[in-house]
Amino acid sequence: MSIKDNLISIKNELPNGVTLVAVSKTKPNEDILEAYNTGHRIFGENKVQEMVAKWEELPKDIEWHMIGHVQRNKVKYMAEFVSLIHGVDSLKLLKEINKQAKKHDRVIPCLLQMHIAEEDTKFGLDDSELSALLQSEAFKAMDNVKIVGLMGMATFTQNENQVRKEFAHLKSIFDQLRQKLPEISILSMGMSGDYTIAIAEGSNMVRIGSSIFGARNYH
Ligand SMILES: *Cc1c(COP(=O)(O)O)cnc(C)c1O
């Protein structure tokens, strides 16, 4: 199947209210344009430089989501245009995003990444780090970032029950947070291998790459 057919069939299958981020990392502009020409506008990248290069070359009505781990010294390159940063997992990073957003007179929407997987290689905050960040005076003083939701990645495993449990855990944190902060509305969880489980557990934003664009080659 073509990129176009994959994208259309996945979009038809998603319930109302679930936003698709088409993850185009490592893929060339022509592949992104094939998806764009179906009317799709939201694309996700995990490397700042690659996203900047694609933003420069591709149509300006694309909404670029940064889904990967962000190094603080790279924030300045994307502050002008990034629509949503998914992987915010420290106050230091948030401070830098705030500072760079201010230079462009923007408020950058961000998701806080929670650590829900068993593997310790996956980035993210735990419950107490999340509350500490949100309650800090430094965070309250930031005018150029807006926390609009949470993001998480489940353990890479064939054990569906475990994946389900991890997503359900993130959903429960999301629900609790939403009672205190009404601007929290996005729950970004689910990738090609696990998005149906994520949606069943309450995801409203899925990040899908290989099921749309095919397997990635890393050289
Ligand atoms: C690459 C990536 C995805 C998409 O992965 P696929 O398995 O290709 O769908 C989703 N989220 C993050 C954070 C990624 O880095």
JSON list of C-alpha atoms and ligand atoms in Angstrom, two decimals:
[
{"chain": "A", "resi": 1, "resn": "MET", "atom": "CA", "xyz": [0.00, 0.00, 0.00]},
{"chain": "A", "resi": 2, "resn": "SER", "atom": "CA", "xyz": [1.07, 3.57, -0.63]},
{"chain": "A", "resi": 3, "resn": "ILE", "atom": "CA", "xyz": [1.71, 6.21, 2.03]},
{"chain": "A", "resi": 4, "resn": "LYS", "atom": "CA", "xyz": [-1.52, 7.86, 0.96]},
{"chain": "A", "resi": 5, "resn": "ASP", "atom": "CA", "xyz": [-3.55, 4.65, 1.34]},
{"chain": "A", "resi": 6, "resn": "ASN", "atom": "CA", "xyz": [-1.97, 3.82, 4.70]},
{"chain": "A", "resi": 7, "resn": "LEU", "atom": "CA", "xyz": [-2.69, 7.30, 6.03]},
{"chain": "A", "resi": 8, "resn": "ILE", "atom": "CA", "xyz": [-6.27, 7.35, 4.82]},
{"chain": "A", "resi": 9, "resn": "SER", "atom": "CA", "xyz": [-7.07, 3.92, 6.21]},
{"chain": "A", "resi": 10, "resn": "ILE", "atom": "CA", "xyz": [-5.56, 4.74, 9.62]},
{"chain": "A", "resi": 11, "resn": "LYS", "atom": "CA", "xyz": [-7.43, 8.06, 9.77]},
{"chain": "A", "resi": 12, "resn": "ASN", "atom": "CA", "xyz": [-10.71, 6.34, 8.89]},
{"chain": "A", "resi": 13, "resn": "GLU", "atom": "CA", "xyz": [-10.15, 3.89, 11.69]},
{"chain": "A", "resi": 14, "resn": "LEU", "atom": "CA", "xyz": [-9.40, 6.48, 14.40]},
{"chain": "A", "resi": 15, "resn": "PRO", "atom": "CA", "xyz": [-12.34, 7.44, 16.63]},
{"chain": "A", "resi": 16, "resn": "ASN", "atom": "CA", "xyz": [-13.54, 11.06, 16.59]},
{"chain": "A", "resi": 17, "resn": "GLY", "atom": "CA", "xyz": [-11.47, 13.23, 18.86]},
{"chain": "A", "resi": 18, "resn": "VAL", "atom": "CA", "xyz": [-8.22, 11.31, 18.36]},
{"chain": "A", "resi": 19, "resn": "THR", "atom": "CA", "xyz": [-5.58, 13.42, 16.62]},
{"chain": "A", "resi": 20, "resn": "LEU", "atom": "CA", "xyz": [-3.04, 11.74, 14.35]},
{"chain": "A", "resi": 21, "resn": "VAL", "atom": "CA", "xyz": [0.57, 12.89, 14.35]},
{"chain": "A", "resi": 22, "resn": "ALA", "atom": "CA", "xyz": [2.19, 11.39, 11.23]},
{"chain": "A", "resi": 23, "resn": "VAL", "atom": "CA", "xyz": [5.75, 10.62, 12.35]},
{"chain": "A", "resi": 24, "resn": "SER", "atom": "CA", "xyz": [7.97, 11.42, 9.37]},
{"chain": "A", "resi": 25, "resn": "LYS", "atom": "CA", "xyz": [11.42, 11.16, 10.99]},
{"chain": "A", "resi": 26, "resn": "THR", "atom": "CA", "xyz": [14.11, 9.88, 8.58]},
{"chain": "A", "resi": 27, "resn": "LYS", "atom": "CA", "xyz": [11.64, 10.12, 5.66]},
{"chain": "A", "resi": 28, "resn": "PRO", "atom": "CA", "xyz": [12.24, 12.38, 2.64]},
{"chain": "A", "resi": 29, "resn": "ASN", "atom": "CA", "xyz": [10.18, 15.43, 1.72]},
{"chain": "A", "resi": 30, "resn": "GLU", "atom": "CA", "xyz": [8.49, 13.62, -1.15]},
{"chain": "A", "resi": 31, "resn": "ASP", "atom": "CA", "xyz": [7.00, 11.10, 1.32]},
{"chain": "A", "resi": 32, "resn": "ILE", "atom": "CA", "xyz": [5.76, 13.92, 3.53]},
{"chain": "A", "resi": 33, "resn": "LEU", "atom": "CA", "xyz": [4.22, 15.65, 0.52]},
{"chain": "A", "resi": 34, "resn": "GLU", "atom": "CA", "xyz": [2.39, 12.48, -0.44]},
{"chain": "A", "resi": 35, "resn": "ALA", "atom": "CA", "xyz": [0.78, 12.52, 3.02]},
{"chain": "A", "resi": 36, "resn": "TYR", "atom": "CA", "xyz": [0.27, 16.30, 2.88]},
{"chain": "A", "resi": 37, "resn": "ASN", "atom": "CA", "xyz": [-1.58, 15.99, -0.42]},
{"chain": "A", "resi": 38, "resn": "THR", "atom": "CA", "xyz": [-4.29, 13.90, 1.26]},
{"chain": "A", "resi": 39, "resn": "GLY", "atom": "CA", "xyz": [-5.01, 16.98, 3.40]},
{"chain": "A", "resi": 40, "resn": "HIS", "atom": "CA", "xyz": [-3.00, 15.89, 6.42]},
{"chain": "A", "resi": 41, "resn": "ARG", "atom": "CA", "xyz": [-1.15, 18.71, 8.19]},
{"chain": "A", "resi": 42, "resn": "ILE", "atom": "CA", "xyz": [0.30, 17.38, 11.47]},
{"chain": "A", "resi": 43, "resn": "PHE", "atom": "CA", "xyz": [3.75, 15.80, 11.31]},
{"chain": "A", "resi": 44, "resn": "GLY", "atom": "CA", "xyz": [6.11, 14.64, 14.05]},
{"chain": "A", "resi": 45, "resn": "GLU", "atom": "CA", "xyz": [9.90, 14.62, 14.09]},
{"chain": "A", "resi": 46, "resn": "ASN", "atom": "CA", "xyz": [12.35, 13.56, 16.79]},
{"chain": "A", "resi": 47, "resn": "LYS", "atom": "CA", "xyz": [15.47, 15.53, 15.78]},
{"chain": "A", "resi": 48, "resn": "VAL", "atom": "CA", "xyz": [15.47, 19.31, 15.87]},
{"chain": "A", "resi": 49, "resn": "GLN", "atom": "CA", "xyz": [17.82, 19.85, 12.91]},
{"chain": "A", "resi": 50, "resn": "GLU", "atom": "CA", "xyz": [15.87, 17.48, 10.69]},
{"chain": "A", "resi": 51, "resn": "MET", "atom": "CA", "xyz": [12.60, 19.19, 11.61]},
{"chain": "A", "resi": 52, "resn": "VAL", "atom": "CA", "xyz": [14.06, 22.64, 10.90]},
{"chain": "A", "resi": 53, "resn": "ALA", "atom": "CA", "xyz": [15.31, 21.54, 7.47]},
{"chain": "A", "resi": 54, "resn": "LYS", "atom": "CA", "xyz": [11.88, 20.11, 6.59]},
{"chain": "A", "resi": 55, "resn": "TRP", "atom": "CA", "xyz": [10.08, 23.20, 7.90]},
{"chain": "A", "resi": 56, "resn": "GLU", "atom": "CA", "xyz": [12.24, 25.37, 5.64]},
{"chain": "A", "resi": 57, "resn": "GLU", "atom": "CA", "xyz": [11.56, 23.29, 2.55]},
{"chain": "A", "resi": 58, "resn": "LEU", "atom": "CA", "xyz": [7.93, 22.20, 2.93]},
{"chain": "A", "resi": 59, "resn": "PRO", "atom": "CA", "xyz": [4.60, 24.10, 2.92]},
{"chain": "A", "resi": 60, "resn": "LYS", "atom": "CA", "xyz": [4.24, 26.54, 5.79]},
{"chain": "A", "resi": 61, "resn": "ASP", "atom": "CA", "xyz": [0.82, 25.34, 6.89]},
{"chain": "A", "resi": 62, "resn": "ILE", "atom": "CA", "xyz": [2.31, 22.11, 8.27]},
{"chain": "A", "resi": 63, "resn": "GLU", "atom": "CA", "xyz": [2.07, 21.86, 12.05]},
{"chain": "A", "resi": 64, "resn": "TRP", "atom": "CA", "xyz": [5.37, 20.46, 13.28]},
{"chain": "A", "resi": 65, "resn": "HIS", "atom": "CA", "xyz": [5.40, 18.45, 16.51]},
{"chain": "A", "resi": 66, "resn": "MET", "atom": "CA", "xyz": [8.68, 17.71, 18.26]},
{"chain": "A", "resi": 67, "resn": "ILE", "atom": "CA", "xyz": [8.15, 14.22, 19.69]},
{"chain": "A", "resi": 68, "resn": "GLY", "atom": "CA", "xyz": [11.72, 13.31, 20.65]},
{"chain": "A", "resi": 69, "resn": "HIS", "atom": "CA", "xyz": [13.96, 14.10, 23.56]},
{"chain": "A", "resi": 70, "resn": "VAL", "atom": "CA", "xyz": [15.08, 17.72, 23.25]},
{"chain": "A", "resi": 71, "resn": "GLN", "atom": "CA", "xyz": [18.51, 19.06, 24.16]},
{"chain": "A", "resi": 72, "resn": "ARG", "atom": "CA", "xyz": [18.30, 22.54, 25.65]},
{"chain": "A", "resi": 73, "resn": "ASN", "atom": "CA", "xyz": [20.82, 24.03, 23.22]},
{"chain": "A", "resi": 74, "resn": "LYS", "atom": "CA", "xyz": [18.59, 23.04, 20.27]},
{"chain": "A", "resi": 75, "resn": "VAL", "atom": "CA", "xyz": [15.40, 24.75, 21.43]},
{"chain": "A", "resi": 76, "resn": "LYS", "atom": "CA", "xyz": [16.37, 28.05, 19.82]},
{"chain": "A", "resi": 77, "resn": "TYR", "atom": "CA", "xyz": [16.26, 26.53, 16.33]},
{"chain": "A", "resi": 78, "resn": "MET", "atom": "CA", "xyz": [12.61, 25.50, 16.52]},
{"chain": "A", "resi": 79, "resn": "ALA", "atom": "CA", "xyz": [11.11, 28.16, 18.80]},
{"chain": "A", "resi": 80, "resn": "GLU", "atom": "CA", "xyz": [9.88, 30.22, 15.88]},
{"chain": "A", "resi": 81, "resn": "PHE", "atom": "CA", "xyz": [7.58, 27.57, 14.43]},
{"chain": "A", "resi": 82, "resn": "VAL", "atom": "CA", "xyz": [7.13, 24.40, 16.50]},
{"chain": "A", "resi": 83, "resn": "SER", "atom": "CA", "xyz": [3.42, 23.75, 17.24]},
{"chain": "A", "resi": 84, "resn": "LEU", "atom": "CA", "xyz": [3.73, 21.28, 20.10]},
{"chain": "A", "resi": 85, "resn": "ILE", "atom": "CA", "xyz": [6.68, 19.88, 22.05]},
{"chain": "A", "resi": 86, "resn": "HIS", "atom": "CA", "xyz": [5.78, 16.41, 23.39]},
{"chain": "A", "resi": 87, "resn": "GLY", "atom": "CA", "xyz": [8.84, 15.39, 25.36]},
{"chain": "A", "resi": 88, "resn": "VAL", "atom": "CA", "xyz": [9.29, 17.99, 28.09]},
{"chain": "A", "resi": 89, "resn": "ASP", "atom": "CA", "xyz": [10.69, 16.27, 31.15]},
{"chain": "A", "resi": 90, "resn": "SER", "atom": "CA", "xyz": [12.49, 18.90, 33.20]},
{"chain": "A", "resi": 91, "resn": "LEU", "atom": "CA", "xyz": [12.06, 22.39, 34.57]},
{"chain": "A", "resi": 92, "resn": "LYS", "atom": "CA", "xyz": [15.41, 23.36, 33.02]},
{"chain": "A", "resi": 93, "resn": "LEU", "atom": "CA", "xyz": [14.17, 22.45, 29.55]},
{"chain": "A", "resi": 94, "resn": "LEU", "atom": "CA", "xyz": [10.89, 24.25, 30.13]},
{"chain": "A", "resi": 95, "resn": "LYS", "atom": "CA", "xyz": [12.80, 27.39, 31.19]},
{"chain": "A", "resi": 96, "resn": "GLU", "atom": "CA", "xyz": [14.76, 27.33, 27.97]},
{"chain": "A", "resi": 97, "resn": "ILE", "atom": "CA", "xyz": [11.60, 26.84, 25.88]},
{"chain": "A", "resi": 98, "resn": "ASN", "atom": "CA", "xyz": [10.03, 29.78, 27.73]},
{"chain": "A", "resi": 99, "resn": "LYS", "atom": "CA", "xyz": [13.06, 31.95, 27.08]},
{"chain": "A", "resi": 100, "resn": "GLN", "atom": "CA", "xyz": [13.25, 31.15, 23.38]},
{"chain": "A", "resi": 101, "resn": "ALA", "atom": "CA", "xyz": [9.48, 31.46, 22.90]},
{"chain": "A", "resi": 102, "resn": "LYS", "atom": "CA", "xyz": [9.63, 34.95, 24.42]},
{"chain": "A", "resi": 103, "resn": "LYS", "atom": "CA", "xyz": [12.15, 36.04, 21.78]},
{"chain": "A", "resi": 104, "resn": "HIS", "atom": "CA", "xyz": [9.56, 35.20, 19.12]},
{"chain": "A", "resi": 105, "resn": "ASP", "atom": "CA", "xyz": [6.70, 36.64, 21.12]},
{"chain": "A", "resi": 106, "resn": "ARG", "atom": "CA", "xyz": [5.05, 33.23, 21.23]},
{"chain": "A", "resi": 107, "resn": "VAL", "atom": "CA", "xyz": [3.47, 30.91, 23.77]},
{"chain": "A", "resi": 108, "resn": "ILE", "atom": "CA", "xyz": [4.66, 27.39, 22.93]},
{"chain": "A", "resi": 109, "resn": "PRO", "atom": "CA", "xyz": [2.29, 24.54, 23.86]},
{"chain": "A", "resi": 110, "resn": "CYS", "atom": "CA", "xyz": [4.08, 21.66, 25.60]},
{"chain": "A", "resi": 111, "resn": "LEU", "atom": "CA", "xyz": [3.30, 18.19, 26.90]},
{"chain": "A", "resi": 112, "resn": "LEU", "atom": "CA", "xyz": [5.05, 16.83, 29.96]},
{"chain": "A", "resi": 113, "resn": "GLN", "atom": "CA", "xyz": [6.51, 13.41, 29.31]},
{"chain": "A", "resi": 114, "resn": "MET", "atom": "CA", "xyz": [5.76, 10.87, 32.03]},
{"chain": "A", "resi": 115, "resn": "HIS", "atom": "CA", "xyz": [7.86, 7.79, 32.69]},
{"chain": "A", "resi": 116, "resn": "ILE", "atom": "CA", "xyz": [5.40, 4.90, 32.54]},
{"chain": "A", "resi": 117, "resn": "ALA", "atom": "CA", "xyz": [7.51, 2.10, 31.05]},
{"chain": "A", "resi": 118, "resn": "GLU", "atom": "CA", "xyz": [9.51, -0.51, 32.90]},
{"chain": "A", "resi": 119, "resn": "GLU", "atom": "CA", "xyz": [12.68, 0.24, 30.94]},
{"chain": "A", "resi": 120, "resn": "ASP", "atom": "CA", "xyz": [14.78, 2.96, 32.50]},
{"chain": "A", "resi": 121, "resn": "THR", "atom": "CA", "xyz": [16.04, 4.02, 29.08]},
{"chain": "A", "resi": 122, "resn": "LYS", "atom": "CA", "xyz": [12.82, 5.92, 28.41]},
{"chain": "A", "resi": 123, "resn": "PHE", "atom": "CA", "xyz": [12.77, 9.53, 29.50]},
{"chain": "A", "resi": 124, "resn": "GLY", "atom": "CA", "xyz": [10.10, 11.10, 31.62]},
{"chain": "A", "resi": 125, "resn": "LEU", "atom": "CA", "xyz": [8.93, 12.38, 34.97]},
{"chain": "A", "resi": 126, "resn": "ASP", "atom": "CA", "xyz": [7.51, 10.34, 37.82]},
{"chain": "A", "resi": 127, "resn": "ASP", "atom": "CA", "xyz": [4.46, 11.46, 39.83]},
{"chain": "A", "resi": 128, "resn": "SER", "atom": "CA", "xyz": [6.40, 13.40, 42.43]},
{"chain": "A", "resi": 129, "resn": "GLU", "atom": "CA", "xyz": [8.58, 15.17, 39.85]},
{"chain": "A", "resi": 130, "resn": "LEU", "atom": "CA", "xyz": [5.42, 16.14, 37.99]},
{"chain": "A", "resi": 131, "resn": "SER", "atom": "CA", "xyz": [3.86, 17.78, 41.05]},
{"chain": "A", "resi": 132, "resn": "ALA", "atom": "CA", "xyz": [7.13, 19.45, 42.02]},
{"chain": "A", "resi": 133, "resn": "LEU", "atom": "CA", "xyz": [7.47, 20.96, 38.55]},
{"chain": "A", "resi": 134, "resn": "LEU", "atom": "CA", "xyz": [3.88, 22.22, 38.40]},
{"chain": "A", "resi": 135, "resn": "GLN", "atom": "CA", "xyz": [4.04, 23.67, 41.90]},
{"chain": "A", "resi": 136, "resn": "SER", "atom": "CA", "xyz": [7.37, 25.42, 41.49]},
{"chain": "A", "resi": 137, "resn": "GLU", "atom": "CA", "xyz": [7.49, 29.21, 41.54]},
{"chain": "A", "resi": 138, "resn": "ALA", "atom": "CA", "xyz": [9.77, 29.11, 38.50]},
{"chain": "A", "resi": 139, "resn": "PHE", "atom": "CA", "xyz": [7.09, 27.34, 36.48]},
{"chain": "A", "resi": 140, "resn": "LYS", "atom": "CA", "xyz": [4.33, 29.66, 37.66]},
{"chain": "A", "resi": 141, "resn": "ALA", "atom": "CA", "xyz": [6.38, 32.64, 36.50]},
{"chain": "A", "resi": 142, "resn": "MET", "atom": "CA", "xyz": [6.65, 31.38, 32.89]},
{"chain": "A", "resi": 143, "resn": "ASP", "atom": "CA", "xyz": [4.45, 33.29, 30.46]},
{"chain": "A", "resi": 144, "resn": "ASN", "atom": "CA", "xyz": [5.67, 31.84, 27.18]},
{"chain": "A", "resi": 145, "resn": "VAL", "atom": "CA", "xyz": [4.99, 28.14, 27.66]},
{"chain": "A", "resi": 146, "resn": "LYS", "atom": "CA", "xyz": [1.66, 26.44, 28.19]},
{"chain": "A", "resi": 147, "resn": "ILE", "atom": "CA", "xyz": [1.34, 22.88, 29.47]},
{"chain": "A", "resi": 148, "resn": "VAL", "atom": "CA", "xyz": [-1.56, 21.40, 27.54]},
{"chain": "A", "resi": 149, "resn": "GLY", "atom": "CA", "xyz": [-1.21, 17.72, 28.35]},
{"chain": "A", "resi": 150, "resn": "LEU", "atom": "CA", "xyz": [0.88, 14.61, 28.96]},
{"chain": "A", "resi": 151, "resn": "MET", "atom": "CA", "xyz": [2.84, 12.20, 26.79]},
{"chain": "A", "resi": 152, "resn": "GLY", "atom": "CA", "xyz": [4.12, 8.71, 27.52]},
{"chain": "A", "resi": 153, "resn": "MET", "atom": "CA", "xyz": [5.62, 5.64, 25.90]},
{"chain": "A", "resi": 154, "resn": "ALA", "atom": "CA", "xyz": [4.81, 2.11, 27.02]},
{"chain": "A", "resi": 155, "resn": "THR", "atom": "CA", "xyz": [7.39, -0.64, 27.41]},
{"chain": "A", "resi": 156, "resn": "PHE", "atom": "CA", "xyz": [8.43, -2.27, 24.12]},
{"chain": "A", "resi": 157, "resn": "THR", "atom": "CA", "xyz": [7.01, -5.73, 24.75]},
{"chain": "A", "resi": 158, "resn": "GLN", "atom": "CA", "xyz": [4.65, -8.32, 23.27]},
{"chain": "A", "resi": 159, "resn": "ASN", "atom": "CA", "xyz": [2.84, -8.40, 26.60]},
{"chain": "A", "resi": 160, "resn": "GLU", "atom": "CA", "xyz": [-0.34, -6.50, 25.82]},
{"chain": "A", "resi": 161, "resn": "ASN", "atom": "CA", "xyz": [-1.53, -6.55, 29.41]},
{"chain": "A", "resi": 162, "resn": "GLN", "atom": "CA", "xyz": [1.54, -4.71, 30.53]},
{"chain": "A", "resi": 163, "resn": "VAL", "atom": "CA", "xyz": [1.19, -2.09, 27.78]},
{"chain": "A", "resi": 164, "resn": "ARG", "atom": "CA", "xyz": [-2.47, -1.66, 28.68]},
{"chain": "A", "resi": 165, "resn": "LYS", "atom": "CA", "xyz": [-1.64, -1.25, 32.36]},
{"chain": "A", "resi": 166, "resn": "GLU", "atom": "CA", "xyz": [0.99, 1.40, 31.62]},
{"chain": "A", "resi": 167, "resn": "PHE", "atom": "CA", "xyz": [-1.37, 3.40, 29.41]},
{"chain": "A", "resi": 168, "resn": "ALA", "atom": "CA", "xyz": [-4.15, 3.12, 32.00]},
{"chain": "A", "resi": 169, "resn": "HIS", "atom": "CA", "xyz": [-1.73, 4.46, 34.61]},
{"chain": "A", "resi": 170, "resn": "LEU", "atom": "CA", "xyz": [-0.93, 7.49, 32.46]},
{"chain": "A", "resi": 171, "resn": "LYS", "atom": "CA", "xyz": [-4.64, 8.07, 31.83]},
{"chain": "A", "resi": 172, "resn": "SER", "atom": "CA", "xyz": [-5.29, 8.12, 35.58]},
{"chain": "A", "resi": 173, "resn": "ILE", "atom": "CA", "xyz": [-2.55, 10.74, 36.11]},
{"chain": "A", "resi": 174, "resn": "PHE", "atom": "CA", "xyz": [-4.05, 12.74, 33.24]},
{"chain": "A", "resi": 175, "resn": "ASP", "atom": "CA", "xyz": [-7.55, 12.62, 34.74]},
{"chain": "A", "resi": 176, "resn": "GLN", "atom": "CA", "xyz": [-6.31, 13.74, 38.16]},
{"chain": "A", "resi": 177, "resn": "LEU", "atom": "CA", "xyz": [-4.32, 16.58, 36.67]},
{"chain": "A", "resi": 178, "resn": "ARG", "atom": "CA", "xyz": [-7.24, 17.76, 34.58]},
{"chain": "A", "resi": 179, "resn": "GLN", "atom": "CA", "xyz": [-9.33, 18.33, 37.69]},
{"chain": "A", "resi": 180, "resn": "LYS", "atom": "CA", "xyz": [-6.78, 20.87, 38.89]},
{"chain": "A", "resi": 181, "resn": "LEU", "atom": "CA", "xyz": [-5.70, 22.34, 35.55]},
{"chain": "A", "resi": 182, "resn": "PRO", "atom": "CA", "xyz": [-8.48, 22.84, 33.01]},
{"chain": "A", "resi": 183, "resn": "GLU", "atom": "CA", "xyz": [-6.04, 23.71, 30.19]},
{"chain": "A", "resi": 184, "resn": "ILE", "atom": "CA", "xyz": [-4.82, 20.09, 30.22]},
{"chain": "A", "resi": 185, "resn": "SER", "atom": "CA", "xyz": [-6.56, 18.41, 27.31]},
{"chain": "A", "resi": 186, "resn": "ILE", "atom": "CA", "xyz": [-4.06, 16.32, 25.31]},
{"chain": "A", "resi": 187, "resn": "LEU", "atom": "CA", "xyz": [-3.03, 12.78, 26.16]},
{"chain": "A", "resi": 188, "resn": "SER", "atom": "CA", "xyz": [-0.35, 11.72, 23.66]},
{"chain": "A", "resi": 189, "resn": "MET", "atom": "CA", "xyz": [0.12, 7.95, 23.79]},
{"chain": "A", "resi": 190, "resn": "GLY", "atom": "CA", "xyz": [0.29, 5.22, 21.19]},
{"chain": "A", "resi": 191, "resn": "MET", "atom": "CA", "xyz": [2.59, 4.43, 18.24]},
{"chain": "A", "resi": 192, "resn": "SER", "atom": "CA", "xyz": [2.31, 1.99, 15.30]},
{"chain": "A", "resi": 193, "resn": "GLY", "atom": "CA", "xyz": [2.58, -1.10, 17.47]},
{"chain": "A", "resi": 194, "resn": "ASP", "atom": "CA", "xyz": [0.29, -0.11, 20.31]},
{"chain": "A", "resi": 195, "resn": "TYR", "atom": "CA", "xyz": [-2.04, 2.72, 19.30]},
{"chain": "A", "resi": 196, "resn": "THR", "atom": "CA", "xyz": [-5.24, 0.64, 19.38]},
{"chain": "A", "resi": 197, "resn": "ILE", "atom": "CA", "xyz": [-4.52, -0.26, 23.01]},
{"chain": "A", "resi": 198, "resn": "ALA", "atom": "CA", "xyz": [-3.62, 3.36, 23.78]},
{"chain": "A", "resi": 199, "resn": "ILE", "atom": "CA", "xyz": [-6.90, 4.62, 22.32]},
{"chain": "A", "resi": 200, "resn": "ALA", "atom": "CA", "xyz": [-8.89, 2.01, 24.25]},
{"chain": "A", "resi": 201, "resn": "GLU", "atom": "CA", "xyz": [-7.17, 3.34, 27.40]},
{"chain": "A", "resi": 202, "resn": "GLY", "atom": "CA", "xyz": [-8.04, 6.96, 26.67]},
{"chain": "A", "resi": 203, "resn": "SER", "atom": "CA", "xyz": [-5.42, 8.42, 24.33]},
{"chain": "A", "resi": 204, "resn": "ASN", "atom": "CA", "xyz": [-6.56, 11.37, 22.22]},
{"chain": "A", "resi": 205, "resn": "MET", "atom": "CA", "xyz": [-3.32, 11.86, 20.26]},
{"chain": "A", "resi": 206, "resn": "VAL", "atom": "CA", "xyz": [-1.41, 9.05, 18.55]},
{"chain": "A", "resi": 207, "resn": "ARG", "atom": "CA", "xyz": [2.08, 9.29, 17.01]},
{"chain": "A", "resi": 208, "resn": "ILE", "atom": "CA", "xyz": [2.28, 6.89, 14.07]},
{"chain": "A", "resi": 209, "resn": "GLY", "atom": "CA", "xyz": [5.30, 6.50, 11.81]},
{"chain": "A", "resi": 210, "resn": "SER", "atom": "CA", "xyz": [6.10, 3.12, 10.29]},
{"chain": "A", "resi": 211, "resn": "SER", "atom": "CA", "xyz": [2.48, 2.07, 9.71]},
{"chain": "A", "resi": 212, "resn": "ILE", "atom": "CA", "xyz": [2.12, 5.12, 7.46]},
{"chain": "A", "resi": 213, "resn": "PHE", "atom": "CA", "xyz": [5.56, 5.61, 5.89]},
{"chain": "A", "resi": 214, "resn": "GLY", "atom": "CA", "xyz": [6.96, 2.07, 6.10]},
{"chain": "A", "resi": 215, "resn": "ALA", "atom": "CA", "xyz": [9.92, 0.82, 8.12]},
{"chain": "A", "resi": 216, "resn": "ARG", "atom": "CA", "xyz": [12.76, 3.27, 8.76]},
{"chain": "A", "resi": 217, "resn": "ASN", "atom": "CA", "xyz": [16.33, 2.69, 7.61]},
{"chain": "A", "resi": 218, "resn": "TYR", "atom": "CA", "xyz": [18.99, 4.02, 9.92]},
{"chain": "A", "resi": 219, "resn": "HIS", "atom": "CA", "xyz": [22.44, 4.24, 8.42]},
{"chain": "B", "resi": 1, "resn": "LIG", "atom": "C1", "xyz": [9.47, 7.21, 16.20]},
{"chain": "B", "resi": 1, "resn": "LIG", "atom": "C2", "xyz": [8.49, 7.58, 17.25]},
{"chain": "B", "resi": 1, "resn": "LIG", "atom": "C3", "xyz": [7.12, 7.26, 17.11]},
{"chain": "B", "resi": 1, "resn": "LIG", "atom": "C4", "xyz": [6.55, 6.50, 15.93]},
{"chain": "B", "resi": 1, "resn": "LIG", "atom": "O1", "xyz": [6.99, 5.18, 15.96]},
{"chain": "B", "resi": 1, "resn": "LIG", "atom": "P1", "xyz": [6.36, 4.07, 14.97]},
{"chain": "B", "resi": 1, "resn": "LIG", "atom": "O2", "xyz": [6.56, 2.79, 15.71]},
{"chain": "B", "resi": 1, "resn": "LIG", "atom": "O3", "xyz": [7.13, 4.12, 13.71]},
{"chain": "B", "resi": 1, "resn": "LIG", "atom": "O4", "xyz": [4.92, 4.40, 14.78]},
{"chain": "B", "resi": 1, "resn": "LIG", "atom": "C5", "xyz": [6.26, 7.67, 18.10]},
{"chain": "B", "resi": 1, "resn": "LIG", "atom": "N1", "xyz": [6.69, 8.37, 19.17]},
{"chain": "B", "resi": 1, "resn": "LIG", "atom": "C6", "xyz": [7.98, 8.68, 19.35]},
{"chain": "B", "resi": 1, "resn": "LIG", "atom": "C7", "xyz": [8.38, 9.44, 20.55]},
{"chain": "B", "resi": 1, "resn": "LIG", "atom": "C8", "xyz": [8.92, 8.29, 18.40]},
{"chain": "B", "resi": 1, "resn": "LIG", "atom": "O5", "xyz": [10.21, 8.62, 18.58]}
]
